[in-house]
């Protein structure tokens, strides 16, 4: 089990990174929507 720990951690980090990227891109697109609304 000890040998697997770094690999598991790496996989978890990959999944986390993907989720963070996803959330950030959603935030960016909704931010653009908000600025469009404010500009009108």
mmCIF file as Biopython writes it, N, C-alpha, C and O atoms, coordinates in Angstrom:
data_model
#
loop_
_atom_site.group_PDB
_atom_site.id
_atom_site.type_symbol
_atom_site.label_atom_id
_atom_site.label_alt_id
_atom_site.label_comp_id
_atom_site.label_asym_id
_atom_site.label_entity_id
_atom_site.label_seq_id
_atom_site.pdbx_PDB_ins_code
_atom_site.Cartn_x
_atom_site.Cartn_y
_atom_site.Cartn_z
_atom_site.occupancy
_atom_site.B_iso_or_equiv
_atom_site.auth_seq_id
_atom_site.auth_asym_id
_atom_site.pdbx_PDB_model_num
ATOM 1   N N  . UNK A ? 1  ? 0.825   -1.200 0.000   1.0 0.0 1  A 1 
ATOM 2   C CA . UNK A ? 1  ? 0.000   0.000  0.000   1.0 0.0 1  A 1 
ATOM 3   C C  . UNK A ? 1  ? 0.869   1.265  0.000   1.0 0.0 1  A 1 
ATOM 4   O O  . UNK A ? 1  ? 0.569   2.235  -0.695  1.0 0.0 1  A 1 
ATOM 5   N N  . UNK A ? 2  ? 1.942   1.238  0.783   1.0 0.0 2  A 1 
ATOM 6   C CA . UNK A ? 2  ? 2.819   2.407  0.854   1.0 0.0 2  A 1 
ATOM 7   C C  . UNK A ? 2  ? 3.394   2.783  -0.513  1.0 0.0 2  A 1 
ATOM 8   O O  . UNK A ? 2  ? 3.562   3.962  -0.824  1.0 0.0 2  A 1 
ATOM 9   N N  . UNK A ? 3  ? 3.692   1.763  -1.324  1.0 0.0 3  A 1 
ATOM 10  C CA . UNK A ? 3  ? 4.281   2.039  -2.630  1.0 0.0 3  A 1 
ATOM 11  C C  . UNK A ? 3  ? 3.300   2.773  -3.537  1.0 0.0 3  A 1 
ATOM 12  O O  . UNK A ? 3  ? 3.706   3.558  -4.394  1.0 0.0 3  A 1 
ATOM 13  N N  . UNK A ? 4  ? 2.006   2.516  -3.347  1.0 0.0 4  A 1 
ATOM 14  C CA . UNK A ? 4  ? 0.999   3.123  -4.213  1.0 0.0 4  A 1 
ATOM 15  C C  . UNK A ? 4  ? 0.703   4.583  -3.885  1.0 0.0 4  A 1 
ATOM 16  O O  . UNK A ? 4  ? 0.167   5.312  -4.719  1.0 0.0 4  A 1 
ATOM 17  N N  . UNK A ? 5  ? 1.049   5.006  -2.683  1.0 0.0 5  A 1 
ATOM 18  C CA . UNK A ? 5  ? 0.636   6.335  -2.230  1.0 0.0 5  A 1 
ATOM 19  C C  . UNK A ? 5  ? 1.013   7.470  -3.186  1.0 0.0 5  A 1 
ATOM 20  O O  . UNK A ? 5  ? 0.142   8.271  -3.527  1.0 0.0 5  A 1 
ATOM 21  N N  . UNK A ? 6  ? 2.271   7.578  -3.635  1.0 0.0 6  A 1 
ATOM 22  C CA . UNK A ? 6  ? 2.600   8.696  -4.535  1.0 0.0 6  A 1 
ATOM 23  C C  . UNK A ? 6  ? 1.789   8.665  -5.825  1.0 0.0 6  A 1 
ATOM 24  O O  . UNK A ? 6  ? 1.380   9.707  -6.337  1.0 0.0 6  A 1 
ATOM 25  N N  . UNK A ? 7  ? 1.561   7.457  -6.345  1.0 0.0 7  A 1 
ATOM 26  C CA . UNK A ? 7  ? 0.814   7.338  -7.594  1.0 0.0 7  A 1 
ATOM 27  C C  . UNK A ? 7  ? -0.633  7.783  -7.384  1.0 0.0 7  A 1 
ATOM 28  O O  . UNK A ? 7  ? -1.203  8.498  -8.209  1.0 0.0 7  A 1 
ATOM 29  N N  . UNK A ? 8  ? -1.215  7.348  -6.267  1.0 0.0 8  A 1 
ATOM 30  C CA . UNK A ? 8  ? -2.587  7.725  -5.954  1.0 0.0 8  A 1 
ATOM 31  C C  . UNK A ? 8  ? -2.674  9.239  -5.790  1.0 0.0 8  A 1 
ATOM 32  O O  . UNK A ? 8  ? -3.606  9.878  -6.278  1.0 0.0 8  A 1 
ATOM 33  N N  . UNK A ? 9  ? -1.700  9.794  -5.103  1.0 0.0 9  A 1 
ATOM 34  C CA . UNK A ? 9  ? -1.688  11.243 -4.887  1.0 0.0 9  A 1 
ATOM 35  C C  . UNK A ? 9  ? -1.603  11.978 -6.216  1.0 0.0 9  A 1 
ATOM 36  O O  . UNK A ? 9  ? -2.269  12.993 -6.417  1.0 0.0 9  A 1 
ATOM 37  N N  . UNK A ? 10 ? -0.773  11.456 -7.127  1.0 0.0 10 A 1 
ATOM 38  C CA . UNK A ? 10 ? -0.611  12.074 -8.437  1.0 0.0 10 A 1 
ATOM 39  C C  . UNK A ? 10 ? -1.932  12.048 -9.206  1.0 0.0 10 A 1 
ATOM 40  O O  . UNK A ? 10 ? -2.327  13.045 -9.810  1.0 0.0 10 A 1 
ATOM 41  N N  . UNK A ? 11 ? -2.606  10.902 -9.177  1.0 0.0 11 A 1 
ATOM 42  C CA . UNK A ? 11 ? -3.903  10.775 -9.849  1.0 0.0 11 A 1 
ATOM 43  C C  . UNK A ? 11 ? -4.913  11.750 -9.259  1.0 0.0 11 A 1 
ATOM 44  O O  . UNK A ? 11 ? -5.626  12.435 -9.993  1.0 0.0 11 A 1 
ATOM 45  N N  . UNK A ? 12 ? -4.972  11.811 -7.934  1.0 0.0 12 A 1 
ATOM 46  C CA . UNK A ? 12 ? -5.903  12.720 -7.263  1.0 0.0 12 A 1 
ATOM 47  C C  . UNK A ? 12 ? -5.602  14.159 -7.657  1.0 0.0 12 A 1 
ATOM 48  O O  . UNK A ? 12 ? -6.518  14.948 -7.888  1.0 0.0 12 A 1 
ATOM 49  N N  . UNK A ? 13 ? -4.319  14.501 -7.733  1.0 0.0 13 A 1 
ATOM 50  C CA . UNK A ? 13 ? -3.921  15.857 -8.103  1.0 0.0 13 A 1 
ATOM 51  C C  . UNK A ? 13 ? -4.371  16.172 -9.522  1.0 0.0 13 A 1 
ATOM 52  O O  . UNK A ? 13 ? -4.811  17.287 -9.804  1.0 0.0 13 A 1 
ATOM 53  N N  . UNK A ? 14 ? -4.261  15.181 -10.428 1.0 0.0 14 A 1 
ATOM 54  C CA . UNK A ? 14 ? -4.699  15.383 -11.807 1.0 0.0 14 A 1 
ATOM 55  C C  . UNK A ? 14 ? -6.186  15.681 -11.854 1.0 0.0 14 A 1 
ATOM 56  O O  . UNK A ? 14 ? -6.628  16.591 -12.555 1.0 0.0 14 A 1 
ATOM 57  N N  . UNK A ? 15 ? -6.961  14.896 -11.093 1.0 0.0 15 A 1 
ATOM 58  C CA . UNK A ? 15 ? -8.411  15.084 -11.059 1.0 0.0 15 A 1 
ATOM 59  C C  . UNK A ? 15 ? -8.746  16.461 -10.492 1.0 0.0 15 A 1 
ATOM 60  O O  . UNK A ? 15 ? -9.596  17.173 -11.027 1.0 0.0 15 A 1 
ATOM 61  N N  . UNK A ? 16 ? -8.074  16.824 -9.411  1.0 0.0 16 A 1 
ATOM 62  C CA . UNK A ? 16 ? -8.290  18.144 -8.802  1.0 0.0 16 A 1 
ATOM 63  C C  . UNK A ? 16 ? -7.967  19.256 -9.787  1.0 0.0 16 A 1 
ATOM 64  O O  . UNK A ? 16 ? -8.741  20.202 -9.934  1.0 0.0 16 A 1 
ATOM 65  N N  . UNK A ? 17 ? -6.831  19.147 -10.461 1.0 0.0 17 A 1 
ATOM 66  C CA . UNK A ? 17 ? -6.441  20.168 -11.423 1.0 0.0 17 A 1 
ATOM 67  C C  . UNK A ? 17 ? -7.496  20.320 -12.506 1.0 0.0 17 A 1 
ATOM 68  O O  . UNK A ? 17 ? -7.844  21.439 -12.883 1.0 0.0 17 A 1 
ATOM 69  N N  . UNK A ? 18 ? -8.008  19.194 -13.010 1.0 0.0 18 A 1 
ATOM 70  C CA . UNK A ? 18 ? -9.033  19.243 -14.047 1.0 0.0 18 A 1 
ATOM 71  C C  . UNK A ? 18 ? -10.276 19.955 -13.530 1.0 0.0 18 A 1 
ATOM 72  O O  . UNK A ? 18 ? -10.872 20.763 -14.242 1.0 0.0 18 A 1 
ATOM 73  N N  . UNK A ? 19 ? -10.669 19.657 -12.290 1.0 0.0 19 A 1 
ATOM 74  C CA . UNK A ? 19 ? -11.848 20.303 -11.704 1.0 0.0 19 A 1 
ATOM 75  C C  . UNK A ? 19 ? -11.623 21.796 -11.541 1.0 0.0 19 A 1 
ATOM 76  O O  . UNK A ? 19 ? -12.516 22.595 -11.826 1.0 0.0 19 A 1 
ATOM 77  N N  . UNK A ? 20 ? -10.440 22.178 -11.085 1.0 0.0 20 A 1 
ATOM 78  C CA . UNK A ? 20 ? -10.122 23.595 -10.889 1.0 0.0 20 A 1 
ATOM 79  C C  . UNK A ? 20 ? -10.168 24.330 -12.226 1.0 0.0 20 A 1 
ATOM 80  O O  . UNK A ? 20 ? -10.743 25.415 -12.319 1.0 0.0 20 A 1 
ATOM 81  N N  . UNK A ? 21 ? -9.571  23.750 -13.249 1.0 0.0 21 A 1 
ATOM 82  C CA . UNK A ? 21 ? -9.578  24.360 -14.579 1.0 0.0 21 A 1 
ATOM 83  C C  . UNK A ? 21 ? -11.013 24.541 -15.055 1.0 0.0 21 A 1 
ATOM 84  O O  . UNK A ? 21 ? -11.370 25.585 -15.601 1.0 0.0 21 A 1 
ATOM 85  N N  . UNK A ? 22 ? -11.837 23.509 -14.841 1.0 0.0 22 A 1 
ATOM 86  C CA . UNK A ? 22 ? -13.239 23.553 -15.244 1.0 0.0 22 A 1 
ATOM 87  C C  . UNK A ? 22 ? -13.969 24.684 -14.535 1.0 0.0 22 A 1 
ATOM 88  O O  . UNK A ? 22 ? -14.666 25.473 -15.174 1.0 0.0 22 A 1 
ATOM 89  N N  . UNK A ? 23 ? -13.812 24.766 -13.217 1.0 0.0 23 A 1 
ATOM 90  C CA . UNK A ? 23 ? -14.472 25.808 -12.428 1.0 0.0 23 A 1 
ATOM 91  C C  . UNK A ? 23 ? -13.999 27.188 -12.874 1.0 0.0 23 A 1 
ATOM 92  O O  . UNK A ? 23 ? -14.807 28.103 -13.026 1.0 0.0 23 A 1 
ATOM 93  N N  . UNK A ? 24 ? -12.699 27.339 -13.083 1.0 0.0 24 A 1 
ATOM 94  C CA . UNK A ? 24 ? -12.164 28.636 -13.491 1.0 0.0 24 A 1 
ATOM 95  C C  . UNK A ? 24 ? -12.712 29.047 -14.849 1.0 0.0 24 A 1 
ATOM 96  O O  . UNK A ? 24 ? -13.043 30.216 -15.047 1.0 0.0 24 A 1 
ATOM 97  N N  . UNK A ? 25 ? -12.814 28.119 -15.782 1.0 0.0 25 A 1 
ATOM 98  C CA . UNK A ? 25 ? -13.327 28.487 -17.102 1.0 0.0 25 A 1 
ATOM 99  C C  . UNK A ? 25 ? -14.803 28.865 -17.017 1.0 0.0 25 A 1 
ATOM 100 O O  . UNK A ? 25 ? -15.258 29.760 -17.729 1.0 0.0 25 A 1 
ATOM 101 N N  . UNK A ? 26 ? -15.554 28.184 -16.145 1.0 0.0 26 A 1 
ATOM 102 C CA . UNK A ? 26 ? -16.955 28.550 -15.946 1.0 0.0 26 A 1 
ATOM 103 C C  . UNK A ? 26 ? -17.054 29.942 -15.336 1.0 0.0 26 A 1 
ATOM 104 O O  . UNK A ? 26 ? -17.885 30.751 -15.749 1.0 0.0 26 A 1 
ATOM 105 N N  . UNK A ? 27 ? -16.201 30.215 -14.352 1.0 0.0 27 A 1 
ATOM 106 C CA . UNK A ? 27 ? -16.195 31.541 -13.720 1.0 0.0 27 A 1 
ATOM 107 C C  . UNK A ? 27 ? -15.863 32.616 -14.749 1.0 0.0 27 A 1 
ATOM 108 O O  . UNK A ? 27 ? -16.507 33.665 -14.784 1.0 0.0 27 A 1 
ATOM 109 N N  . UNK A ? 28 ? -14.865 32.357 -15.583 1.0 0.0 28 A 1 
ATOM 110 C CA . UNK A ? 28 ? -14.476 33.341 -16.587 1.0 0.0 28 A 1 
ATOM 111 C C  . UNK A ? 28 ? -15.628 33.629 -17.534 1.0 0.0 28 A 1 
ATOM 112 O O  . UNK A ? 28 ? -15.884 34.791 -17.851 1.0 0.0 28 A 1 
ATOM 113 N N  . UNK A ? 29 ? -16.330 32.597 -17.994 1.0 0.0 29 A 1 
ATOM 114 C CA . UNK A ? 29 ? -17.412 32.825 -18.948 1.0 0.0 29 A 1 
ATOM 115 C C  . UNK A ? 29 ? -18.575 33.557 -18.291 1.0 0.0 29 A 1 
ATOM 116 O O  . UNK A ? 29 ? -19.203 34.399 -18.932 1.0 0.0 29 A 1 
ATOM 117 N N  . UNK A ? 30 ? -18.880 33.255 -17.015 1.0 0.0 30 A 1 
ATOM 118 C CA . UNK A ? 30 ? -19.966 33.966 -16.358 1.0 0.0 30 A 1 
ATOM 119 C C  . UNK A ? 30 ? -19.545 35.400 -16.041 1.0 0.0 30 A 1 
ATOM 120 O O  . UNK A ? 30 ? -20.378 36.307 -16.047 1.0 0.0 30 A 1 
ATOM 121 N N  . UNK A ? 31 ? -18.262 35.608 -15.765 1.0 0.0 31 A 1 
ATOM 122 C CA . UNK A ? 31 ? -17.750 36.956 -15.538 1.0 0.0 31 A 1 
ATOM 123 C C  . UNK A ? 31 ? -17.937 37.800 -16.789 1.0 0.0 31 A 1 
ATOM 124 O O  . UNK A ? 31 ? -18.347 38.958 -16.710 1.0 0.0 31 A 1 
ATOM 125 N N  . UNK A ? 32 ? -17.636 37.217 -17.944 1.0 0.0 32 A 1 
ATOM 126 C CA . UNK A ? 32 ? -17.808 37.932 -19.202 1.0 0.0 32 A 1 
ATOM 127 C C  . UNK A ? 32 ? -19.270 38.302 -19.398 1.0 0.0 32 A 1 
ATOM 128 O O  . UNK A ? 32 ? -19.581 39.403 -19.851 1.0 0.0 32 A 1 
ATOM 129 N N  . UNK A ? 33 ? -20.161 37.388 -19.060 1.0 0.0 33 A 1 
ATOM 130 C CA . UNK A ? 33 ? -21.592 37.675 -19.153 1.0 0.0 33 A 1 
ATOM 131 C C  . UNK A ? 33 ? -21.949 38.870 -18.281 1.0 0.0 33 A 1 
ATOM 132 O O  . UNK A ? 33 ? -22.668 39.772 -18.712 1.0 0.0 33 A 1 
ATOM 133 N N  . UNK A ? 34 ? -21.442 38.870 -17.054 1.0 0.0 34 A 1 
ATOM 134 C CA . UNK A ? 34 ? -21.751 39.965 -16.134 1.0 0.0 34 A 1 
ATOM 135 C C  . UNK A ? 34 ? -21.229 41.292 -16.668 1.0 0.0 34 A 1 
ATOM 136 O O  . UNK A ? 34 ? -21.935 42.299 -16.610 1.0 0.0 34 A 1 
ATOM 137 N N  . UNK A ? 35 ? -20.012 41.309 -17.182 1.0 0.0 35 A 1 
ATOM 138 C CA . UNK A ? 35 ? -19.471 42.574 -17.683 1.0 0.0 35 A 1 
ATOM 139 C C  . UNK A ? 35 ? -20.263 43.032 -18.899 1.0 0.0 35 A 1 
ATOM 140 O O  . UNK A ? 35 ? -20.466 44.233 -19.077 1.0 0.0 35 A 1 
ATOM 141 N N  . UNK A ? 36 ? -20.713 42.116 -19.732 1.0 0.0 36 A 1 
ATOM 142 C CA . UNK A ? 36 ? -21.560 42.487 -20.867 1.0 0.0 36 A 1 
ATOM 143 C C  . UNK A ? 36 ? -22.839 43.146 -20.383 1.0 0.0 36 A 1 
ATOM 144 O O  . UNK A ? 36 ? -23.270 44.156 -20.939 1.0 0.0 36 A 1 
ATOM 145 N N  . UNK A ? 37 ? -23.449 42.578 -19.347 1.0 0.0 37 A 1 
ATOM 146 C CA . UNK A ? 37 ? -24.687 43.139 -18.806 1.0 0.0 37 A 1 
ATOM 147 C C  . UNK A ? 37 ? -24.444 44.531 -18.229 1.0 0.0 37 A 1 
ATOM 148 O O  . UNK A ? 37 ? -25.251 45.439 -18.429 1.0 0.0 37 A 1 
ATOM 149 N N  . UNK A ? 38 ? -23.337 44.696 -17.517 1.0 0.0 38 A 1 
ATOM 150 C CA . UNK A ? 38 ? -23.047 45.995 -16.904 1.0 0.0 38 A 1 
ATOM 151 C C  . UNK A ? 38 ? -22.736 47.056 -17.960 1.0 0.0 38 A 1 
ATOM 152 O O  . UNK A ? 38 ? -23.031 48.235 -17.765 1.0 0.0 38 A 1 
ATOM 153 N N  . UNK A ? 39 ? -22.145 46.636 -19.068 1.0 0.0 39 A 1 
ATOM 154 C CA . UNK A ? 39 ? -21.767 47.601 -20.102 1.0 0.0 39 A 1 
ATOM 155 C C  . UNK A ? 39 ? -22.966 48.185 -20.833 1.0 0.0 39 A 1 
ATOM 156 O O  . UNK A ? 39 ? -22.879 49.281 -21.386 1.0 0.0 39 A 1 
ATOM 157 N N  . UNK A ? 40 ? -24.072 47.477 -20.840 1.0 0.0 40 A 1 
ATOM 158 C CA . UNK A ? 40 ? -25.232 47.945 -21.603 1.0 0.0 40 A 1 
ATOM 159 C C  . UNK A ? 40 ? -25.917 49.120 -20.933 1.0 0.0 40 A 1 
ATOM 160 O O  . UNK A ? 40 ? -26.911 49.631 -21.449 1.0 0.0 40 A 1 
#
